Structures are given as structure tokens and as C-alpha cells.
Coordinates of C-alpha atoms in Angstrom, one line a residue:
M581 CA -16.4 -22.4 -8.7
K582 CA -15.7 -22.7 -5.0
A583 CA -15.5 -19.4 -3.2
I584 CA -12.1 -18.7 -1.6
G585 CA -12.2 -18.2 2.1
A586 CA -9.9 -17.8 5.1
Q587 CA -9.9 -21.6 5.6
D588 CA -8.0 -22.0 2.4
L589 CA -4.9 -20.4 3.9
D590 CA -2.5 -22.5 5.9
V591 CA -1.9 -20.1 8.8
E592 CA 0.2 -22.4 10.9
L593 CA 2.7 -22.9 8.0
R594 CA 2.9 -19.2 7.3
R595 CA 3.5 -18.5 11.0
K596 CA 6.2 -21.1 11.1
E597 CA 7.9 -19.4 8.1
T598 CA 7.8 -16.0 9.9
P599 CA 10.8 -15.6 12.2
G600 CA 9.4 -12.6 14.0
I601 CA 6.3 -14.4 15.3
G602 CA 8.2 -15.6 18.4
S603 CA 9.4 -12.2 19.4
V604 CA 6.4 -9.8 19.1
T605 CA 2.7 -9.4 18.3
H606 CA 3.1 -7.4 15.1
L607 CA 0.1 -5.2 14.4
N608 CA 2.0 -2.6 12.3
N609 CA 1.7 -4.4 9.0
A610 CA 0.5 -1.2 7.3
G611 CA 4.0 0.2 8.2
A612 CA 6.1 -2.8 7.4
A613 CA 5.1 -6.5 7.7
L614 CA 7.3 -9.2 9.1
M615 CA 9.3 -10.8 6.3
P616 CA 8.9 -14.5 5.8
A617 CA 12.0 -16.8 6.0
P618 CA 12.2 -17.4 2.2
V619 CA 12.5 -13.7 1.6
V620 CA 15.3 -13.3 4.2
R621 CA 17.1 -16.3 2.8
A622 CA 17.0 -15.1 -0.8
M623 CA 18.4 -11.7 0.3
T624 CA 21.1 -13.1 2.5
A625 CA 22.2 -15.5 -0.1
H626 CA 22.6 -12.7 -2.7
L627 CA 24.4 -10.4 -0.3
E628 CA 26.9 -13.3 0.4
L629 CA 27.3 -13.9 -3.3
E630 CA 28.1 -10.2 -3.9
A631 CA 30.7 -10.4 -1.1
R632 CA 32.3 -13.5 -2.7
R633 CA 32.0 -12.7 -6.4
G634 CA 31.5 -8.9 -6.8
G635 CA 28.3 -6.9 -7.3
Y636 CA 28.2 -6.9 -11.1
E637 CA 29.2 -10.5 -11.4
A638 CA 26.6 -11.6 -8.8
A639 CA 23.9 -9.8 -10.8
E640 CA 24.9 -11.7 -13.9
I641 CA 24.7 -15.0 -12.0
R642 CA 21.3 -14.2 -10.5
Q643 CA 19.7 -12.5 -13.5
E644 CA 16.7 -14.7 -13.4
A645 CA 16.0 -13.8 -9.8
L646 CA 16.5 -10.1 -10.6
N647 CA 13.9 -10.4 -13.4
L648 CA 11.4 -12.3 -11.2
P649 CA 9.6 -9.1 -9.8
Y650 CA 8.4 -8.1 -13.2
A651 CA 6.7 -11.4 -14.0
A652 CA 5.4 -12.0 -10.4
A653 CA 4.0 -8.4 -10.1
A654 CA 2.4 -8.7 -13.5
Q655 CA 0.7 -12.0 -12.4
I656 CA -0.6 -10.3 -9.2
L657 CA -1.9 -7.3 -11.1
G658 CA -3.2 -8.9 -14.3
C659 CA -0.9 -7.2 -16.7
E660 CA 2.3 -7.8 -18.8
P661 CA 5.8 -7.8 -17.3
G662 CA 6.7 -4.9 -19.6
D663 CA 4.1 -2.8 -17.9
I664 CA 6.0 -2.9 -14.6
A665 CA 8.9 -0.7 -13.4
I666 CA 10.7 -1.6 -10.2
T667 CA 11.6 1.4 -7.9
D668 CA 13.0 2.0 -4.5
S669 CA 9.7 3.0 -2.9
A670 CA 6.0 3.6 -3.5
T671 CA 6.5 7.3 -3.2
R672 CA 9.1 7.2 -6.0
A673 CA 6.8 5.1 -8.2
W674 CA 3.9 7.4 -7.7
S675 CA 6.0 10.5 -8.3
L676 CA 7.6 9.1 -11.5
A677 CA 4.1 8.6 -12.9
F678 CA 2.6 11.9 -11.7
Y679 CA 5.4 14.1 -12.6
S680 CA 5.4 12.6 -16.2
I681 CA 2.0 14.2 -16.9
P682 CA 2.3 17.4 -18.9
F683 CA 0.0 19.7 -16.9
Q684 CA -0.9 23.1 -18.3
P685 CA -2.5 26.2 -16.9
G686 CA -6.2 25.6 -16.1
D687 CA -5.9 21.9 -15.8
R688 CA -7.9 20.3 -13.0
I689 CA -6.6 17.5 -10.7
L690 CA -9.2 15.5 -8.8
A691 CA -8.1 13.6 -5.7
S692 CA -9.5 11.7 -2.8
S693 CA -9.5 13.2 0.7
V694 CA -7.2 10.4 2.0
E695 CA -4.2 10.9 -0.3
Y696 CA -1.0 10.2 1.5
G697 CA 1.0 13.3 2.6
S698 CA 3.8 12.9 0.0
N699 CA 1.3 12.6 -2.8
Y700 CA -0.8 15.5 -1.6
L701 CA 2.2 17.8 -1.3
S702 CA 3.2 16.8 -4.9
L703 CA -0.3 17.7 -6.1
L704 CA 0.0 21.1 -4.6
H705 CA 3.5 21.6 -5.8
V706 CA 2.7 20.7 -9.4
A707 CA -0.5 22.7 -9.4
R708 CA 1.4 25.8 -8.2
R709 CA 4.2 25.3 -10.7
A710 CA 1.9 24.5 -13.7
G711 CA -1.0 26.8 -12.9
A712 CA -3.4 23.8 -12.4
C713 CA -5.8 23.4 -9.5
V714 CA -6.4 20.5 -7.1
E715 CA -10.0 19.6 -6.1
V716 CA -10.8 17.2 -3.4
L717 CA -13.6 14.7 -4.2
P718 CA -16.6 14.4 -1.9
N719 CA -17.1 11.3 0.2
D720 CA -20.2 9.1 0.8
E721 CA -21.5 8.6 4.3
F722 CA -18.9 5.9 5.0
G723 CA -15.9 8.0 3.9
R724 CA -15.4 6.5 0.5
V725 CA -15.2 8.6 -2.6
D726 CA -18.7 9.4 -4.0
V727 CA -18.6 8.0 -7.5
A728 CA -21.7 9.9 -8.6
A729 CA -20.2 13.2 -7.4
L730 CA -17.0 12.3 -9.3
R731 CA -18.9 11.8 -12.5
A732 CA -20.5 15.2 -12.1
M733 CA -17.1 16.9 -11.7
L734 CA -15.5 15.4 -14.8
D735 CA -15.1 17.7 -17.8
D736 CA -12.5 18.3 -20.5
R737 CA -10.3 20.3 -18.1
V738 CA -9.7 17.3 -15.8
K739 CA -6.2 16.1 -16.6
A740 CA -5.8 13.6 -13.8
V741 CA -7.8 11.7 -11.2
V742 CA -5.7 10.6 -8.3
M743 CA -7.0 7.9 -6.0
T744 CA -5.8 6.1 -2.9
H745 CA -7.2 2.6 -2.8
V746 CA -6.7 2.0 1.0
P747 CA -5.4 4.9 3.1
S748 CA -2.6 4.7 5.6
H749 CA -4.6 5.7 8.7
C750 CA -7.8 3.8 8.5
G751 CA -9.6 0.9 6.8
I752 CA -11.9 2.4 4.2
V753 CA -11.6 0.9 0.7
N754 CA -12.3 3.2 -2.2
P755 CA -14.2 1.7 -5.1
I756 CA -11.3 2.0 -7.6
A757 CA -13.0 -0.1 -10.3
E758 CA -16.2 2.0 -10.3
I759 CA -14.0 5.1 -10.3
G760 CA -12.1 3.7 -13.3
A761 CA -15.3 3.1 -15.2
A762 CA -16.3 6.7 -14.5
V763 CA -13.0 8.1 -15.6
R764 CA -12.5 5.8 -18.6
D765 CA -14.1 7.9 -21.3
S766 CA -13.2 11.3 -19.9
G767 CA -9.8 11.7 -21.3
A768 CA -8.2 12.1 -17.9
L769 CA -5.3 10.0 -16.7
Y770 CA -6.2 7.8 -13.7
L771 CA -3.5 7.1 -11.0
V772 CA -4.1 4.6 -8.2
D773 CA -2.0 4.5 -5.1
A774 CA -2.1 0.8 -4.0
C775 CA 0.6 1.1 -1.4
Q776 CA -1.6 -0.4 1.3
S777 CA -3.6 -2.7 -0.8
I778 CA -1.3 -4.7 -3.0
G779 CA -0.9 -8.1 -1.4
H780 CA -3.8 -7.1 0.9
L781 CA -6.8 -7.1 -1.5
P782 CA -7.1 -8.6 -5.0
I783 CA -6.3 -6.1 -7.7
D784 CA -6.7 -6.5 -11.4
V785 CA -5.6 -3.4 -13.3
R786 CA -7.7 -4.5 -16.3
E787 CA -10.8 -4.3 -14.2
V788 CA -9.7 -1.1 -12.4
G789 CA -8.9 0.6 -15.7
C790 CA -6.1 2.7 -14.3
D791 CA -3.3 4.3 -16.3
F792 CA -0.9 4.1 -13.4
L793 CA -0.7 2.1 -10.2
S794 CA 2.0 2.5 -7.6
A795 CA 2.8 0.1 -4.7
C796 CA 5.5 -0.8 -2.2
G797 CA 7.1 -4.0 -1.2
R798 CA 7.4 -3.7 2.6
K799 CA 3.8 -3.7 3.6
Y800 CA 1.3 -6.4 2.7
L801 CA 3.7 -8.0 0.2
R802 CA 6.0 -8.7 3.1
G803 CA 9.1 -7.7 1.2
P804 CA 12.1 -5.6 2.2
R805 CA 12.1 -1.8 2.8
G806 CA 13.3 0.3 -0.1
T807 CA 11.3 -1.5 -2.7
G808 CA 8.4 -0.4 -4.8
L809 CA 6.8 -0.9 -8.2
L810 CA 4.9 1.1 -10.8
Y811 CA 2.3 -0.2 -13.4
M812 CA 1.8 1.8 -16.5
S813 CA -0.9 1.0 -19.0
P814 CA -0.1 0.8 -22.8
R815 CA -2.5 3.8 -23.2
A816 CA -0.6 5.9 -20.8
A817 CA 2.7 5.1 -22.6
E818 CA 1.4 7.0 -25.6
S819 CA 0.8 10.2 -23.7
V820 CA 3.5 10.7 -21.0
D821 CA 7.2 11.1 -21.0
P822 CA 9.4 10.5 -17.9
L823 CA 10.6 13.7 -16.1
M824 CA 14.1 12.2 -16.1
V825 CA 15.8 9.3 -18.0
G826 CA 18.7 7.0 -17.3
L827 CA 20.6 4.3 -19.1
D828 CA 17.6 1.9 -18.7
G829 CA 15.0 4.5 -19.4
A830 CA 16.3 5.7 -22.8
C831 CA 18.6 4.5 -25.6
W832 CA 21.2 6.7 -27.1
L833 CA 21.1 6.5 -30.9
G834 CA 24.3 8.5 -31.6
G835 CA 24.8 12.2 -32.2
G836 CA 22.1 14.1 -30.4
H837 CA 19.4 11.4 -30.8
Y838 CA 17.8 9.0 -28.4
T839 CA 14.6 7.1 -27.9
I840 CA 12.6 6.5 -24.8
A841 CA 12.4 2.8 -23.6
P842 CA 9.1 1.1 -24.4
G843 CA 6.7 0.4 -21.6
A844 CA 7.3 1.1 -17.9
K845 CA 11.1 0.5 -18.3
R846 CA 11.4 4.2 -19.2
F847 CA 11.0 5.0 -15.5
E848 CA 14.0 2.9 -14.4
T849 CA 17.7 3.7 -14.0
W850 CA 20.5 1.3 -14.4
E851 CA 21.8 1.1 -10.9
V852 CA 19.7 -0.9 -8.4
N853 CA 19.8 -2.4 -5.0
A854 CA 20.1 -6.0 -6.2
V855 CA 19.6 -7.5 -2.8
A856 CA 16.4 -5.6 -2.2
R857 CA 15.1 -6.4 -5.7
I858 CA 15.7 -10.1 -5.2
G859 CA 13.9 -9.8 -1.9
L860 CA 11.0 -8.1 -3.6
G861 CA 10.8 -10.9 -6.2
A862 CA 10.8 -13.6 -3.5
A863 CA 8.1 -11.7 -1.6
L864 CA 5.9 -11.4 -4.7
N865 CA 6.4 -15.1 -5.4
Y866 CA 5.5 -15.9 -1.8
A867 CA 2.3 -13.9 -2.1
L868 CA 1.3 -15.8 -5.2
E869 CA 2.0 -19.1 -3.5
T870 CA 0.0 -18.1 -0.5
G871 CA -2.9 -16.9 -2.6
I872 CA -4.2 -13.3 -2.6
G873 CA -7.8 -14.3 -2.4
A874 CA -7.2 -16.5 0.7
S875 CA -5.0 -13.8 2.2
W876 CA -7.7 -11.2 1.8
A877 CA -10.4 -13.4 3.3
R878 CA -8.2 -14.0 6.4
I879 CA -7.2 -10.3 6.8
A880 CA -10.8 -9.2 6.4
E881 CA -11.9 -11.7 9.1
L882 CA -9.2 -10.6 11.5
G883 CA -10.0 -6.9 10.8
R884 CA -13.6 -7.5 11.8
T885 CA -12.5 -9.1 15.0
L886 CA -10.1 -6.2 15.7
R887 CA -12.8 -3.6 15.2
R888 CA -15.2 -5.4 17.5
E889 CA -12.6 -5.8 20.3
L890 CA -11.5 -2.1 20.1
H891 CA -15.0 -0.8 19.8
A892 CA -16.0 -2.6 23.0
I893 CA -13.3 -0.8 25.1
P894 CA -14.7 2.4 26.8
G895 CA -12.9 5.5 25.6
V896 CA -11.8 4.0 22.2
E897 CA -13.3 5.6 19.1
L898 CA -12.8 4.1 15.7
L899 CA -12.1 6.2 12.6
E900 CA -14.3 3.9 10.5
R901 CA -18.0 3.3 11.0
V902 CA -18.4 -0.2 12.6
D903 CA -21.9 -0.8 10.9
D904 CA -20.5 -0.3 7.4
E905 CA -21.8 -3.1 5.3
G906 CA -19.1 -2.5 2.6
E907 CA -15.7 -4.1 2.8
L908 CA -13.2 -2.7 5.2
A909 CA -9.5 -3.4 5.1
G910 CA -7.2 -4.8 7.8
I911 CA -6.2 -1.4 8.9
V912 CA -8.0 0.1 11.9
G913 CA -7.5 3.7 13.0
F914 CA -8.6 4.8 16.4
T915 CA -8.2 7.3 19.2
V916 CA -8.3 6.9 23.0
D917 CA -10.0 9.5 25.0
G918 CA -7.7 11.4 27.4
H919 CA -4.5 9.7 26.1
E920 CA -1.9 10.8 23.6
P921 CA -1.4 8.1 20.8
E922 CA 2.3 7.8 21.5
Q923 CA 1.7 7.1 25.1
I924 CA -0.6 4.2 24.2
R925 CA 1.9 3.0 21.6
Q926 CA 4.7 2.8 24.1
A927 CA 2.5 1.1 26.7
M928 CA 1.5 -1.5 24.1
R929 CA 5.2 -1.9 23.1
R930 CA 6.0 -2.8 26.7
S931 CA 3.4 -5.6 26.3
D932 CA 5.2 -6.7 23.1
V933 CA 2.5 -5.4 20.8
N934 CA 3.5 -3.3 17.9
L935 CA 1.1 -0.4 16.9
W936 CA 1.8 2.8 15.1
V937 CA 0.9 6.5 15.3
S938 CA -0.5 8.2 12.2
R939 CA 0.3 11.9 12.2
S940 CA -1.7 14.7 10.5
N941 CA 0.5 14.5 7.4
T942 CA -0.5 10.9 6.9
A943 CA -3.7 12.0 5.2
C944 CA -3.5 15.8 5.2
V945 CA -7.0 16.6 4.0
D946 CA -8.9 13.9 5.9
M947 CA -7.0 14.4 9.2
E948 CA -7.5 18.2 9.0
D949 CA -11.2 17.8 8.3
R950 CA -11.5 15.5 11.3
K951 CA -9.4 18.0 13.4
L952 CA -7.0 15.2 14.3
E953 CA -3.3 15.7 15.0
Q954 CA -2.5 12.1 15.7
T955 CA -4.3 8.8 15.7
L956 CA -3.4 5.2 16.6
R957 CA -3.3 2.5 14.0
A958 CA -3.5 -1.3 14.3
S959 CA -3.1 -3.3 11.1
V960 CA -3.4 -7.1 10.8
H961 CA -1.9 -9.5 8.3
Y962 CA -2.9 -13.1 7.6
Y963 CA -0.3 -14.5 9.9
N964 CA -1.8 -12.7 12.9
T965 CA -4.3 -14.6 15.1
H966 CA -7.5 -13.9 17.1
Q967 CA -5.4 -14.5 20.3
E968 CA -3.0 -11.8 19.3
I969 CA -5.9 -9.4 18.8
Q970 CA -7.2 -10.3 22.2
Q971 CA -3.7 -9.7 23.6
L972 CA -3.9 -6.2 22.3
S973 CA -7.4 -5.6 23.6
S974 CA -6.5 -7.0 27.0
A975 CA -3.3 -4.9 27.3
L976 CA -5.1 -1.8 26.2
G977 CA -8.1 -2.5 28.5
D978 CA -5.8 -3.1 31.5
F979 CA -3.9 0.1 30.7
L980 CA -7.1 2.1 30.6
G981 CA -8.6 0.4 33.7
H982 CA -11.2 -1.6 31.8
P983 CA -10.1 -5.3 32.1
R984 CA -11.3 -7.4 29.1
K985 CA -12.8 -10.9 29.3
H986 CA -12.4 -13.2 26.3
T987 CA -13.7 -16.6 25.2
G988 CA -10.4 -17.7 23.7
R989 CA -11.4 -18.1 20.1
P990 CA -8.8 -20.3 18.3
G991 CA -6.5 -19.1 15.5

């Protein structure tokens, strides 16, 4: 079978279908990517339909589009549509899963050092309330979770292993499939945060072996804000109950009796933002049409270029090791000696380049260990170009007094 590469992606077409391309060089895709025109059209059309026909009636008319996210997400993740719940954010999706686990005094929770702030605070909150304890897993020399160390820490008191696939502030990629293989026979539940990786890297939940996977729509899926999804395995369905239920999550049987909905549907409530859900479905479908394998090859290529360009600027220090032979994502965290991150971000913004500032609560443990209060983040998507990366490095070099020379690599 022919290997999928960056050349298999029609970058010119995807750029033509991205209205924001003409306005800005967008290197904040780990925050929220630029939505493609088909997603914008789908949302606009439904909003207009609601205005003309009424919200409930519009939903009845567009029921097929409202159901699309389940089938499309299942295709991307390698599961069944009934294993997917649609939520209003990745944080909500992750929390619905985590808070459904019945922790007891003495239970252990193992977590990576790069858990997002909202997740880490939830770990501490539940541990304090239930009498459990949170233990941070050791890393290897490149900052990824050390799988051998994880294996050594597993015992019958470990109730959950919580893992971020790709963190928000840098480009390491945790080996979630290897971790899944280590956890599989332990009896612990395995939760993966794929907020930064869905639509970015290929993910097959059957290979990963996770019990839960949470993700959001606004980042590498290029969907609207206020959208997320949660995968739950059939195994997990047998051992967890939702912390709360609504009309879609449970069925009243009469009297004082009810039954929990099968599959991931138990985590949903009846009222939804139909416009956002239709936008998410369109974005998931767009990702499938584009091809996750080709997208990842292109993003990885651009990520390597971005790291080389930034590494070559005096005073710039990357958060990831440049000589890492393992895969690195399209997110690059860095600092600039003698300059506050927000100062750099605003300077780049004046040059029509979007970056972002990661604060210490982005990854509480890792940032504290590194003694970092803030860092800069540049994150590429497949619709970015090498010229746009050179635009950033030139603008940053000029701002720092280190003009950059480029060969003008195409695309």
C-alpha cells in the first residue's frame, strides 16, 4: 500500500476554501483553527432556517445533519456512532467521563505531567473529595510519559490512568497506544485527552485501548467554538454511571423507576446548540474528505520547518528537544530571552501573525517544574505554508534585531 504523504493533500484547494487566509497568518490553530467555508455555510444556513421556521421545526427538518457528528466522529476514531456523545466543549466531555468514575478512599489516579489545567484541577478536587491520591507519571528524556515507569506503578489500587495525547503548550506526543497496552489488564480505567490531537494525528481507539477519549471541535477539526465530543468504550459502559442525567441520558419508566441510556448517549442532555452541532458535523466530514493521514503528514512537515526557523533565531529557546527522533506535533512552545511573551505576541499581531501565550495553568505540573510563568506558542495546520512560517521568523527576527534570510521555499 502506498504511504500517505503531505503531497496527497491539495493545499491550494484547502486554502481557497478558508476565508481567513487573506486576512491573517494564523499560527494559533491549537487555540482555534480557521473554519473552512463549507462549515460556515452549513451553520449560516441552519441559523437562517431557525429564524424562518423556528428552532424545534428547523431541527426536525435538518435531523440528518444533526446526526452527522456521531457517524463522522466514529469513522475518524474507529468506533461505533453509539459510542460517541456530543458536548459543548472538550472540558465538558472530559469532566463527564472523569466524574462518572466511582472513586473510593485509597484509590490512586495516575496522570501525565502535561495535563491541561482544567483536568488537573479536577483530579485534585475529586481526590480531595473521595480520599484518593493523584500521582504524576515520570517522563523519558524527551518529555513523554515513560511507559516502563508506568507499568511499575500499576497495582490494584490504581482506579484511573489519565493521559493527554498532545499538550496545549508544546509538541510532544505521548505514546497513548503503548500506554493503553500497559493499562489494559490492570483493571484501571484509561482516559485520553485528545483535545489537541483529533484531526491533527490519526487516532484509532481500538488500537489505543482507551475507555474514554475527549476532544473538541474548534482546534484541528476546524469546527466552531462550543463543540466537543466524548468516546466511551463498551467496557466502560458497564462500570460507570453519569454524575447527572437529562432527558436524553435516561428514560423514565413510570413511578420512581428509570433506566440509563445505552452507550455514550447517557452523557447528553436534550437541549443543544443545533447550529454549533451542525457546524461540528460539517467540520468532521471536511476532515474525512481532506484525509487525516495526509493532514498529519503536512502538519508534521510544517512543524519541523517551524522548529528549525525558530531554533535559528538568537534568544529563542524551544520547549521541545529539536533532536528528538520521535514524532512531534504541529504545536511549538518557546520563550524569547529578555522579552515577555505577551509583548512578542502583540508585536507579531501588528505583523498580521497570530500566536498565543500559554500561561502556567495551561499545564500546571509541567510549567511549574520548568519554572515557567508564561510561554509563547505557534501552532501550524495543513493550510499554512512555508512562506507563512518564514513571515513569522522574519518578523520575530526583525523585532529582536536579528534579520533573517530565507531561500523562499514554495508552499
